[in-house]
Short mmCIF file of C-alpha atoms and ligand atoms in Angstrom, two decimals:
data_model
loop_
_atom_site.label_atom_id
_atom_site.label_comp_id
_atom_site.label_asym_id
_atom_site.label_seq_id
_atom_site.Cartn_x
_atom_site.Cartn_y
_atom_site.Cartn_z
CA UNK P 39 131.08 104.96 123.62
CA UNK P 40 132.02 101.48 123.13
CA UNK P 41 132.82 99.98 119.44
CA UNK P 42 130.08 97.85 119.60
CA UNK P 43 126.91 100.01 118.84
CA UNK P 44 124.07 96.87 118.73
CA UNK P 45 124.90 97.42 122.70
CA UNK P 46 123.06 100.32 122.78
CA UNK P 47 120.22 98.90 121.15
CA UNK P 48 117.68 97.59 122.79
CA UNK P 49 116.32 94.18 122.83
CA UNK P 50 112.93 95.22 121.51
CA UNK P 51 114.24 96.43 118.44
CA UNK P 52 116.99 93.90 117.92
CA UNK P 53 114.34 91.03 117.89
CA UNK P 54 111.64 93.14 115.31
CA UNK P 55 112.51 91.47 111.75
CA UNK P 56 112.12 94.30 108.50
CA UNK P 57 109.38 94.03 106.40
CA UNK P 58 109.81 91.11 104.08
CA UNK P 59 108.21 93.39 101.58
CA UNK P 60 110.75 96.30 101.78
CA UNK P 61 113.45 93.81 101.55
CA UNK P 62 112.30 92.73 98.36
CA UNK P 63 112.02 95.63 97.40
CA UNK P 64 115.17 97.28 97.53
CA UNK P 65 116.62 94.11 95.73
CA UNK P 66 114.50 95.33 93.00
CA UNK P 67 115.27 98.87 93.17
CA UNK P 68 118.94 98.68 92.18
CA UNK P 69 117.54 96.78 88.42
CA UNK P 70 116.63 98.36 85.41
CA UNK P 71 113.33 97.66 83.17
CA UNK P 72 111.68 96.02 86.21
CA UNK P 73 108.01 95.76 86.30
CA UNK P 74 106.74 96.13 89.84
CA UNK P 75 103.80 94.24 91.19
CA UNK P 76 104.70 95.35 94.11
CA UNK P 77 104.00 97.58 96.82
CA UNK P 78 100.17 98.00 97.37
CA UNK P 79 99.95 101.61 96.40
CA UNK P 80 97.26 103.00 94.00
CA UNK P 81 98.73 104.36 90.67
CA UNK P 82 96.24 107.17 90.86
CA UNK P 83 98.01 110.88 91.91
CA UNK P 84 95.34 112.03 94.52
CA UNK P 85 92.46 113.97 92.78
CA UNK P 86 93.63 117.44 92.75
CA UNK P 87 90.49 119.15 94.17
CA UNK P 88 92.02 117.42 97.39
CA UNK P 89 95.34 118.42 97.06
CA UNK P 90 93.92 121.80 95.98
CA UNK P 91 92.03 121.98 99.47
CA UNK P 92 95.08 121.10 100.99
CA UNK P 93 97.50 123.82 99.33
CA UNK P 94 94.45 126.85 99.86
CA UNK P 95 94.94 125.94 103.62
CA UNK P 96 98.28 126.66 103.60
CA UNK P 97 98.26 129.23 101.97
CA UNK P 98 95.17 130.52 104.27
CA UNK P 99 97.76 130.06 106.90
CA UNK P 100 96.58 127.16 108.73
CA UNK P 101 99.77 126.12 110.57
CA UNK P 102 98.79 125.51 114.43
CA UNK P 103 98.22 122.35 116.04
CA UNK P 104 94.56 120.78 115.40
CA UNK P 105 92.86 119.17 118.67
CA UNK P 106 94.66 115.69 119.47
CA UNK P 107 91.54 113.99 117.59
CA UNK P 108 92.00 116.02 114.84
CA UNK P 109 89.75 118.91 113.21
CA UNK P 110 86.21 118.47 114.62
CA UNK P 111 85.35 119.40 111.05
CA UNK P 112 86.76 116.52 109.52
CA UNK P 113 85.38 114.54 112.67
CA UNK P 114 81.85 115.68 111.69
CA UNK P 115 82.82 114.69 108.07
CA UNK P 116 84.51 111.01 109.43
CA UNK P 117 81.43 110.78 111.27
CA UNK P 118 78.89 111.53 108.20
CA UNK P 119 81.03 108.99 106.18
CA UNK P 120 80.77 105.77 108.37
CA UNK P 121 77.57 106.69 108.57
CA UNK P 122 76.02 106.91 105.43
CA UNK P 123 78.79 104.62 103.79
CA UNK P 124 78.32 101.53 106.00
CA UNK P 125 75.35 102.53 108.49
CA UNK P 126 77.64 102.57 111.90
CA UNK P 127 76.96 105.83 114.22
CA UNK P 128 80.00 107.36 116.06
CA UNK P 129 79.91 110.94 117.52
CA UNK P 130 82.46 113.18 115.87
CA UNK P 131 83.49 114.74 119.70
CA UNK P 132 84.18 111.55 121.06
CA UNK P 133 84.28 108.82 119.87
CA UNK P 134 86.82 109.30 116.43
CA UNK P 135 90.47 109.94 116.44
CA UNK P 136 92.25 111.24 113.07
CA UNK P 137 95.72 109.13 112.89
CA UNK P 138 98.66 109.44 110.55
CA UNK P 139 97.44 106.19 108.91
CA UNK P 140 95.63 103.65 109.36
CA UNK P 141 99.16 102.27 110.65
CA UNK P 142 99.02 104.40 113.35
CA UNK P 143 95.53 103.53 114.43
CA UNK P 144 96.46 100.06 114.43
CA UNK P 145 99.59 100.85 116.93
CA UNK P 146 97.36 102.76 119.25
CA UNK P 147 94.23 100.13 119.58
CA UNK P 148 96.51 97.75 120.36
CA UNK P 149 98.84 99.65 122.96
CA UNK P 150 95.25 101.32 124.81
CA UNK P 151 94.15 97.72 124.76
CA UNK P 152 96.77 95.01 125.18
CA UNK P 153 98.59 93.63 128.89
CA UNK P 154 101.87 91.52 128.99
CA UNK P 155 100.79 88.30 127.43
CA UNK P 156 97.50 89.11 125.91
CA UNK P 157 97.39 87.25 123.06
CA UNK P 158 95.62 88.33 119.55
CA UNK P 159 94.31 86.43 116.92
CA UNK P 160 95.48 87.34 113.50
CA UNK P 161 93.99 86.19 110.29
CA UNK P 162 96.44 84.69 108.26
CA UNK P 163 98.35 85.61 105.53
CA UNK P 164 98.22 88.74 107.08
CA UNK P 165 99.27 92.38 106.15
CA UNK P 166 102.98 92.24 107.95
CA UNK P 167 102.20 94.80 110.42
CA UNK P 168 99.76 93.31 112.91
CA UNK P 169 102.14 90.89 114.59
CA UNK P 170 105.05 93.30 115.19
CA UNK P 171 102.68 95.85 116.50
CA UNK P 172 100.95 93.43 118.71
CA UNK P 173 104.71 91.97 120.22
CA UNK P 174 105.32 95.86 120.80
CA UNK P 175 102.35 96.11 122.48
CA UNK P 176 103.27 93.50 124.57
CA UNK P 177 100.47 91.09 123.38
CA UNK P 178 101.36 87.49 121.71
CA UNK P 179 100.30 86.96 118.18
CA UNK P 180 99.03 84.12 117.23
CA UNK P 181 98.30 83.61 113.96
CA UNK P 182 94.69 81.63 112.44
CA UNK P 183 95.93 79.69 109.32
CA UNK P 184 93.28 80.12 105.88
CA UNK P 185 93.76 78.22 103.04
CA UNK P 186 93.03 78.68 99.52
CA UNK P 187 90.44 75.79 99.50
CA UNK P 188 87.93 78.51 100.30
CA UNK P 189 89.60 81.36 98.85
CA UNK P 190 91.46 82.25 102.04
CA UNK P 191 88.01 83.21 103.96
CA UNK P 192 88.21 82.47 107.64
CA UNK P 193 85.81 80.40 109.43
CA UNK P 194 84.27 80.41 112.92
CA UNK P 195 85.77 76.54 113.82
CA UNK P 196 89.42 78.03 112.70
CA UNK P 197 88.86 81.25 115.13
CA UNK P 198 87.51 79.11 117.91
CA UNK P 199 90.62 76.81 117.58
CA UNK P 200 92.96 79.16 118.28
CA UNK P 201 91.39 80.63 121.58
CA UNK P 202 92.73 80.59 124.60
CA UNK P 203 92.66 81.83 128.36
CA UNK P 204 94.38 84.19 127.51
CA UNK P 205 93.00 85.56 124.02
CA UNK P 206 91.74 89.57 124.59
CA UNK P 207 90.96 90.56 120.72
CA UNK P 208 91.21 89.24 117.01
CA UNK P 209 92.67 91.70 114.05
CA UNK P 210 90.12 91.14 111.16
CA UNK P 211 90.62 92.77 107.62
CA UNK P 212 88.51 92.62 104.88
CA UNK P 213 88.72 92.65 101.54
CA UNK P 214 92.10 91.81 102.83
CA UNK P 215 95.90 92.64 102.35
CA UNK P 216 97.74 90.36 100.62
CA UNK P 217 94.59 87.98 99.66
CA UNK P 218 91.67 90.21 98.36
CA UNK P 219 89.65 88.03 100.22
CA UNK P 220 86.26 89.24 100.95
CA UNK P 221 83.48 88.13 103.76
CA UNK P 222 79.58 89.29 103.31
CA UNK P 223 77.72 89.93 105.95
CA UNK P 224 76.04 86.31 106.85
CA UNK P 225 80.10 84.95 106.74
CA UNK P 226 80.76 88.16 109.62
CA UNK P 227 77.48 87.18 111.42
CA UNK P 228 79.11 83.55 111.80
CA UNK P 229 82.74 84.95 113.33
CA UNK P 230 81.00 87.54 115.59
CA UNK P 231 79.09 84.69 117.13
CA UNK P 232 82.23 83.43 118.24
CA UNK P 233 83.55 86.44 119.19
CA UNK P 234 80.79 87.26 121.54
CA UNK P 235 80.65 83.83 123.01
CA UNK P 236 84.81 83.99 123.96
CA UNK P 237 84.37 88.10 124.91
CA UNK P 238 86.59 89.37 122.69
CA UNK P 239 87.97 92.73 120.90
CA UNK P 240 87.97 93.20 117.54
CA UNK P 241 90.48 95.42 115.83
CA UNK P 242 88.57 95.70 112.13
CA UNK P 243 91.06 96.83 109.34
CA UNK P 244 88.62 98.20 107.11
CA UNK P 245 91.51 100.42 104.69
CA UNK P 246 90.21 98.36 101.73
CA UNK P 247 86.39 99.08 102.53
CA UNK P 248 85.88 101.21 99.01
CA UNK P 249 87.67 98.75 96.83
CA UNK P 250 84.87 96.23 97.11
CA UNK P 251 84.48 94.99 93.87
CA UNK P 252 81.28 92.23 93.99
CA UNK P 253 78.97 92.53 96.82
CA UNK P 254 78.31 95.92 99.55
CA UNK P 255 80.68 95.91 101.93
CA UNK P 256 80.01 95.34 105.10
CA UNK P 257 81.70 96.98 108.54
CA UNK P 258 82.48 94.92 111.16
CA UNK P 259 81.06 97.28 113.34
CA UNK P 260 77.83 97.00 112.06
CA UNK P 261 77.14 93.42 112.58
CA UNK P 262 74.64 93.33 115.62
CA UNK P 263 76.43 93.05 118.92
CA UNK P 264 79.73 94.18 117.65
CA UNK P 265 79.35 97.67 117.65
CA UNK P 266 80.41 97.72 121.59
CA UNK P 267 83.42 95.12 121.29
CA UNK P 268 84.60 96.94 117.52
CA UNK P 269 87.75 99.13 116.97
CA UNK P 270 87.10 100.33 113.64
CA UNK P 271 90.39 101.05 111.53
CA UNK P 272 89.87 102.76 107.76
CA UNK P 273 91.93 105.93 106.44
CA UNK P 274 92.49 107.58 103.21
CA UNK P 275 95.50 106.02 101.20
CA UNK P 276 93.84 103.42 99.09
CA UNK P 277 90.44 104.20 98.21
CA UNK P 278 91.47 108.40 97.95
CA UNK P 279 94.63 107.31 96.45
CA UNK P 280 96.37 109.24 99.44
CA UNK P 281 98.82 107.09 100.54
CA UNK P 282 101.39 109.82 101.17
CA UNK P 283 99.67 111.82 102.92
CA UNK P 284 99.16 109.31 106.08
CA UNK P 285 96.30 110.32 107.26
CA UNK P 286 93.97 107.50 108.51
CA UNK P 287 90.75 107.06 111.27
CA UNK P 288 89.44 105.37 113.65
CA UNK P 289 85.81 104.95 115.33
CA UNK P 290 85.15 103.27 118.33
CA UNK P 291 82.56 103.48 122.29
CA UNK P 292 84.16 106.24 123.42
CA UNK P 293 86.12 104.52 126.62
CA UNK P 294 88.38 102.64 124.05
CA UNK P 295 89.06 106.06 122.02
CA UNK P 296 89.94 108.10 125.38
CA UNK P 297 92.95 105.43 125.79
CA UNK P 298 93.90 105.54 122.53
CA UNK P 299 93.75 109.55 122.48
CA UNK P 300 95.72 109.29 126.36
CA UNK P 301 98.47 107.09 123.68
CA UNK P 302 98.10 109.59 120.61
CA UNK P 303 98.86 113.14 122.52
CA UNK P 304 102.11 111.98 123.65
CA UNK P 305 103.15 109.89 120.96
CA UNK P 306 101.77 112.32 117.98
CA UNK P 307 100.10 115.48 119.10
CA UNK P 308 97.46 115.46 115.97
CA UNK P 309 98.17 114.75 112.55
CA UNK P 310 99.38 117.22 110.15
CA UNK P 311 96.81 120.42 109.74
CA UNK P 312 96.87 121.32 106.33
CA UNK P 313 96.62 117.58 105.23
CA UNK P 314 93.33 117.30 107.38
CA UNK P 315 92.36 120.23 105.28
CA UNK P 316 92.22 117.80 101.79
CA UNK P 317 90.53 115.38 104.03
CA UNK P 318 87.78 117.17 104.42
CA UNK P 319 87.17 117.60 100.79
CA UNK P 320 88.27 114.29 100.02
CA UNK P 321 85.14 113.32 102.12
CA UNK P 322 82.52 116.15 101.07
CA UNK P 323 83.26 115.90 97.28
CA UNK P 324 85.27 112.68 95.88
CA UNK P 325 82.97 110.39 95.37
CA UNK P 326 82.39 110.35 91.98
CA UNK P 327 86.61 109.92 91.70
CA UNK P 328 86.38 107.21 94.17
CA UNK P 329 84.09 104.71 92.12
CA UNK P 330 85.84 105.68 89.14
CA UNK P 331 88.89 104.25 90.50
CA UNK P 332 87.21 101.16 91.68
CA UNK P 333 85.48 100.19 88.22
CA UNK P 334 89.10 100.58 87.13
CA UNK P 335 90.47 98.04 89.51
CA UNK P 336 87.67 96.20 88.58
CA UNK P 337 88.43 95.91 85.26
CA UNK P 338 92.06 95.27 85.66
CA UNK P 339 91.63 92.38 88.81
CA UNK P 340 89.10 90.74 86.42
CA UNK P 341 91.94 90.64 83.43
CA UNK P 342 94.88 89.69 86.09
CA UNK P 343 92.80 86.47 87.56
CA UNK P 344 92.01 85.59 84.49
CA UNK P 345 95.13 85.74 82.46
CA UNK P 346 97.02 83.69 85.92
CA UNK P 347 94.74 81.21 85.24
CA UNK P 348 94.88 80.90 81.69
CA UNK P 349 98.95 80.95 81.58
CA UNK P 350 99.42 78.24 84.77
CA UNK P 351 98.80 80.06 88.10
CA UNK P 352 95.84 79.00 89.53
CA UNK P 353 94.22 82.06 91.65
CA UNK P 354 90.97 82.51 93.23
CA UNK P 355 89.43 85.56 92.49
CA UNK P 356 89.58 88.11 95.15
CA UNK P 357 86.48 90.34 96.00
CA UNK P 358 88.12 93.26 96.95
CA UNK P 359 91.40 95.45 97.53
CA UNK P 360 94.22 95.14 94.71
CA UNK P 361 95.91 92.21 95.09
CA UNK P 362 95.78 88.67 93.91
CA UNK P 363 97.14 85.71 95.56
CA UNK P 364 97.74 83.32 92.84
CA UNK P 365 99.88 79.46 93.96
CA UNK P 366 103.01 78.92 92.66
CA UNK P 367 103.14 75.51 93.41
CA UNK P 368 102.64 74.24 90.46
CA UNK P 369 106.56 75.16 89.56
CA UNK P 370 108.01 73.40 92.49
CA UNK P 371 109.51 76.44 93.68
CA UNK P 372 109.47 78.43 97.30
CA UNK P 373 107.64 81.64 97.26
CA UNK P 374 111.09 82.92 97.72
CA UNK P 375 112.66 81.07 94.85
CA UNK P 376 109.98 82.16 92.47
CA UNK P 377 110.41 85.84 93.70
CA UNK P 378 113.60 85.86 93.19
CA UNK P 379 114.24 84.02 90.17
CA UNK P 380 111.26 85.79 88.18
CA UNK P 381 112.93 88.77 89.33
CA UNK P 382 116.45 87.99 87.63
CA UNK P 383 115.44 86.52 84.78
CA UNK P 384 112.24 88.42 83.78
CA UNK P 385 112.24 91.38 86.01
CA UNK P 386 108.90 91.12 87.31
CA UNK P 387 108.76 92.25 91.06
CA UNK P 388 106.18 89.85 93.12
CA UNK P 389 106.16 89.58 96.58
CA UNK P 390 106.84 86.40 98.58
CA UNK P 391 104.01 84.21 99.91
CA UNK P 392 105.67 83.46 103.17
CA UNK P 393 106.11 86.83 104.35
CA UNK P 394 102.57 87.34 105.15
CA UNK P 395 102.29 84.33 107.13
CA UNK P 396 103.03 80.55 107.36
CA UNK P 397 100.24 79.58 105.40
CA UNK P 398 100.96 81.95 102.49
CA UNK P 399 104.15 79.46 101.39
CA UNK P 400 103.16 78.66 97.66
CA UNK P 401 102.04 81.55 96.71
CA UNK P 402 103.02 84.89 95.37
CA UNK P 403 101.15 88.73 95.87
CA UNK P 404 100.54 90.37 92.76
CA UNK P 405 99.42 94.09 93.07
CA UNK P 406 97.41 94.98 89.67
CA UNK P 407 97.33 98.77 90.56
CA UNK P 408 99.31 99.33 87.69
CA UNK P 409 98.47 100.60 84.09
CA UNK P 410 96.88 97.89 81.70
CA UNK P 411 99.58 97.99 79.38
CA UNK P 412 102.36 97.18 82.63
CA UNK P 413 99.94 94.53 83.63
CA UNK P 414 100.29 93.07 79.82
CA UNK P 415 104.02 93.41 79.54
CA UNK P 416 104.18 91.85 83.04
CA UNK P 417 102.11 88.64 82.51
CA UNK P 418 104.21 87.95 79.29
CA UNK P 419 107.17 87.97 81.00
CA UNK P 420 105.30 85.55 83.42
CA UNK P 421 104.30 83.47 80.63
CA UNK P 422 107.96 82.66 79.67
CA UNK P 423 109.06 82.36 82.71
CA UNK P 424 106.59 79.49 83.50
CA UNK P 425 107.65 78.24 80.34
CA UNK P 426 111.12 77.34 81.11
CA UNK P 427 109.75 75.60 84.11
CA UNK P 428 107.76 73.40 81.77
CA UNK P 429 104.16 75.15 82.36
CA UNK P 430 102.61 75.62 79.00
CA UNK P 431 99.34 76.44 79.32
CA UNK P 432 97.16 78.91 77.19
CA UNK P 433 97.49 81.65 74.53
CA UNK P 434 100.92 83.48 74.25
CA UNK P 435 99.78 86.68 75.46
CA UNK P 436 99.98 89.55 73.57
CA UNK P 437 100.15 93.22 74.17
CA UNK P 438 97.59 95.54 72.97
CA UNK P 439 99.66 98.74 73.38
N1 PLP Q 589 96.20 97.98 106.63
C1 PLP Q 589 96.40 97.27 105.52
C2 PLP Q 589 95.67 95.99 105.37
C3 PLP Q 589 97.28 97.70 104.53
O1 PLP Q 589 97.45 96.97 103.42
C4 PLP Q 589 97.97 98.92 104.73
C5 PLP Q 589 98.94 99.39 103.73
O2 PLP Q 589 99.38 98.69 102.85
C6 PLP Q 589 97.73 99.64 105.90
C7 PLP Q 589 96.84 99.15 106.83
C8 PLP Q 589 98.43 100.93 106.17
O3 PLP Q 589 97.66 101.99 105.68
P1 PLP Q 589 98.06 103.50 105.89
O4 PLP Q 589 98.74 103.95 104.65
O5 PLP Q 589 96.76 104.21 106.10
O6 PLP Q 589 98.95 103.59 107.08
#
């Protein structure tokens, strides 16, 4: 073998840049007393009649391989949910797959529908996975700038902008990952115009769909004349609280989900058995656990937008997921530099702007799915640290714990 192992590895991989979030991360990880606003992870343990489900299966001795789709149980169940959740019909036999996340889901849509060169339109800032996934794909991302003028919603002119010849699909993900942003229904009715007149895919992240704090959410798949063009992307970690179990969904006219299932049963096989087992539950019985977690978010988004604004941050307020996107121009500081530097001298773990996108330079992502009394402790700690770059603005905050 020779000395120099990067030989062996190939070009694909040497070009794919890590996560700008897990990099920050493990800067964080080697610190003491930090408070982490992290990584977008609910800090509610999964409710344990789920996890119960999941352990009775076991020990019931469920063990085998599912069908490649997954249980047609918790099909049936996927297929009840959409339904009476969001109104969109998809038969549980063929036309759902159960992925190990929505991650996975993502991959798949875009290797059953992507050819050399196709490019994709992704809604920026952007969760960091789309673009990698598309380049592996072989597609071209191209990414759709928002701004926080508008709160970071997209609008038809910016979509239509970007296309090209050669544009096959757009990602779209609302309430979205890292902005919160939210669209209703008569702001999807304007995009999906566009989409129908260019003829392209959509690939709807809908993860966040239960964590809609001010208006009904709406599927992309139910806006008329989308249904056909729709890939329809949710799963279980952040409204369940399940993000270690990776299990995810998606819904789609069945000739898209027979290429993504030709994909999943070589890649995957079917996601774990006994973890499709809590799914089911988690569907049939959760719902009261669900909204219970949402009013909490609710609560704690409305006390993190304010509080930014109050001590110098100026943030929009977000109608859904966990984040908030506050600017950070105000200190004269990169998204980097403020990362970093609130990290050493007030341990406070943000993430960077700029790794979600261009157009997320000047800004920071704040997850609030932390306990109040974190949330407190962290905005201090905010507080003086805008205060040494001369931003003096409101109350000193206090803690109530
Ligand atoms: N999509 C978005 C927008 C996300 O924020 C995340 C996780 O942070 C995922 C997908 C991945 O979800 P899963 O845990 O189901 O793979």
């Amino acid at each position: 073998m020779k000395n120099d192992v990067a030989h062996y590895i190939s070009q694909t991989a040497k070009e794919l840049q890590p996560s700008g979030i897990r990099k920050f991360f493990d800067l964080a990880a080697g610190m003491k007393d930090v408070i982490s606003l992290g990584v977008g992870e609910p800090d509610f343990v999964t409710p344990w009649n789920i996890r119960e489900a999941a352990i009775l299966s076991l020990e019931q001795g469920f063990t085998s391989y599912t069908a490649n789709a997954g249980l047609l149980e918790l099909r049936e169940e996927i297929s009840a949910y959409l339904g009476t959740r969001f109104g969109v019909s998809y038969d549980a036999k063929n036309q759902i797959i159960v992925t190990v996340g929505a991650s996975q889901a993502i991959d798949i849509a875009f290797r059953a529908i992507l050819n050399q060169g196709d490019e994709v339109l992704i809604v920026e800032p952007a969760f960091v996975s789309y673009a990698p996934l598309v380049s592996l794909a072989g597609g071209k991302p191209i990414a759709v700038s928002t701004s926080a003028t508008n709160g970071f919603k997209v609008t038809p002119e910016q979509i239509e902008q970007a296309i090209t010849e050669k544009t096959k699909a757009i990602l779209l993900c609302f309430p979205n990952n890292p902005t919160g942003t939210s669209l209703n229904k008569a702001e999807l009715m304007e995009i999906a115009k566009i989409i129908e007149k260019h003829d392209l895919l959509v690939v709807s992240d809908e993860i966040y769909a239960e964590l809609s704090y001010d208006e009904t959410f709406t599927s992309f798949a139910a806006i008329p004349g989308m249904y056909e063009r729709t890939i329809l992307i949710n799963g279980f970690s952040k409204g369940f609280a399940m993000t270690g179990w990776r299990l995810g969904m998606l819904a789609a006219p069945k000739e898209f989900v027979e290429a993504m299932l030709k994909i999943y049963q070589y890649t995957t096989l079917c996601a774990p058995t006994m973890l499709q087992y809590g799914a089911i539950e988690a569907l049939r019985n959760t719902y009261h656990e669900v909204e219970s977690m949402q009013r909490s978010y609710r609560r704690r988004r409305n006390y993190v937008v304010q509080t930014l604004n109050t001590i110098g941050l100026d943030c929009h307020t977000p109608g859904g997921a966990f984040y908030v996107f506050p600017s950070i121009r105000a200190t004269g500081l990169t998204s980097v530099q403020f990362a970093e530097e609130l990290l050493i001298q007030e341990k406070v773990a943000v993430v960077p702007g700029n790794v979600f996108g261009e157009c997320g330079e000047g800004y920071i992502r704040c997850s609030y799915a932390t306990s109040m009394p974190q949330l407190q402790e962290a905005l201090k700690r905010m507080q003086r640290f805008l205060e040494t770059k001369g931003i003096k603005r409101g109350e000193k905050i206090e803690q109530n714990s």
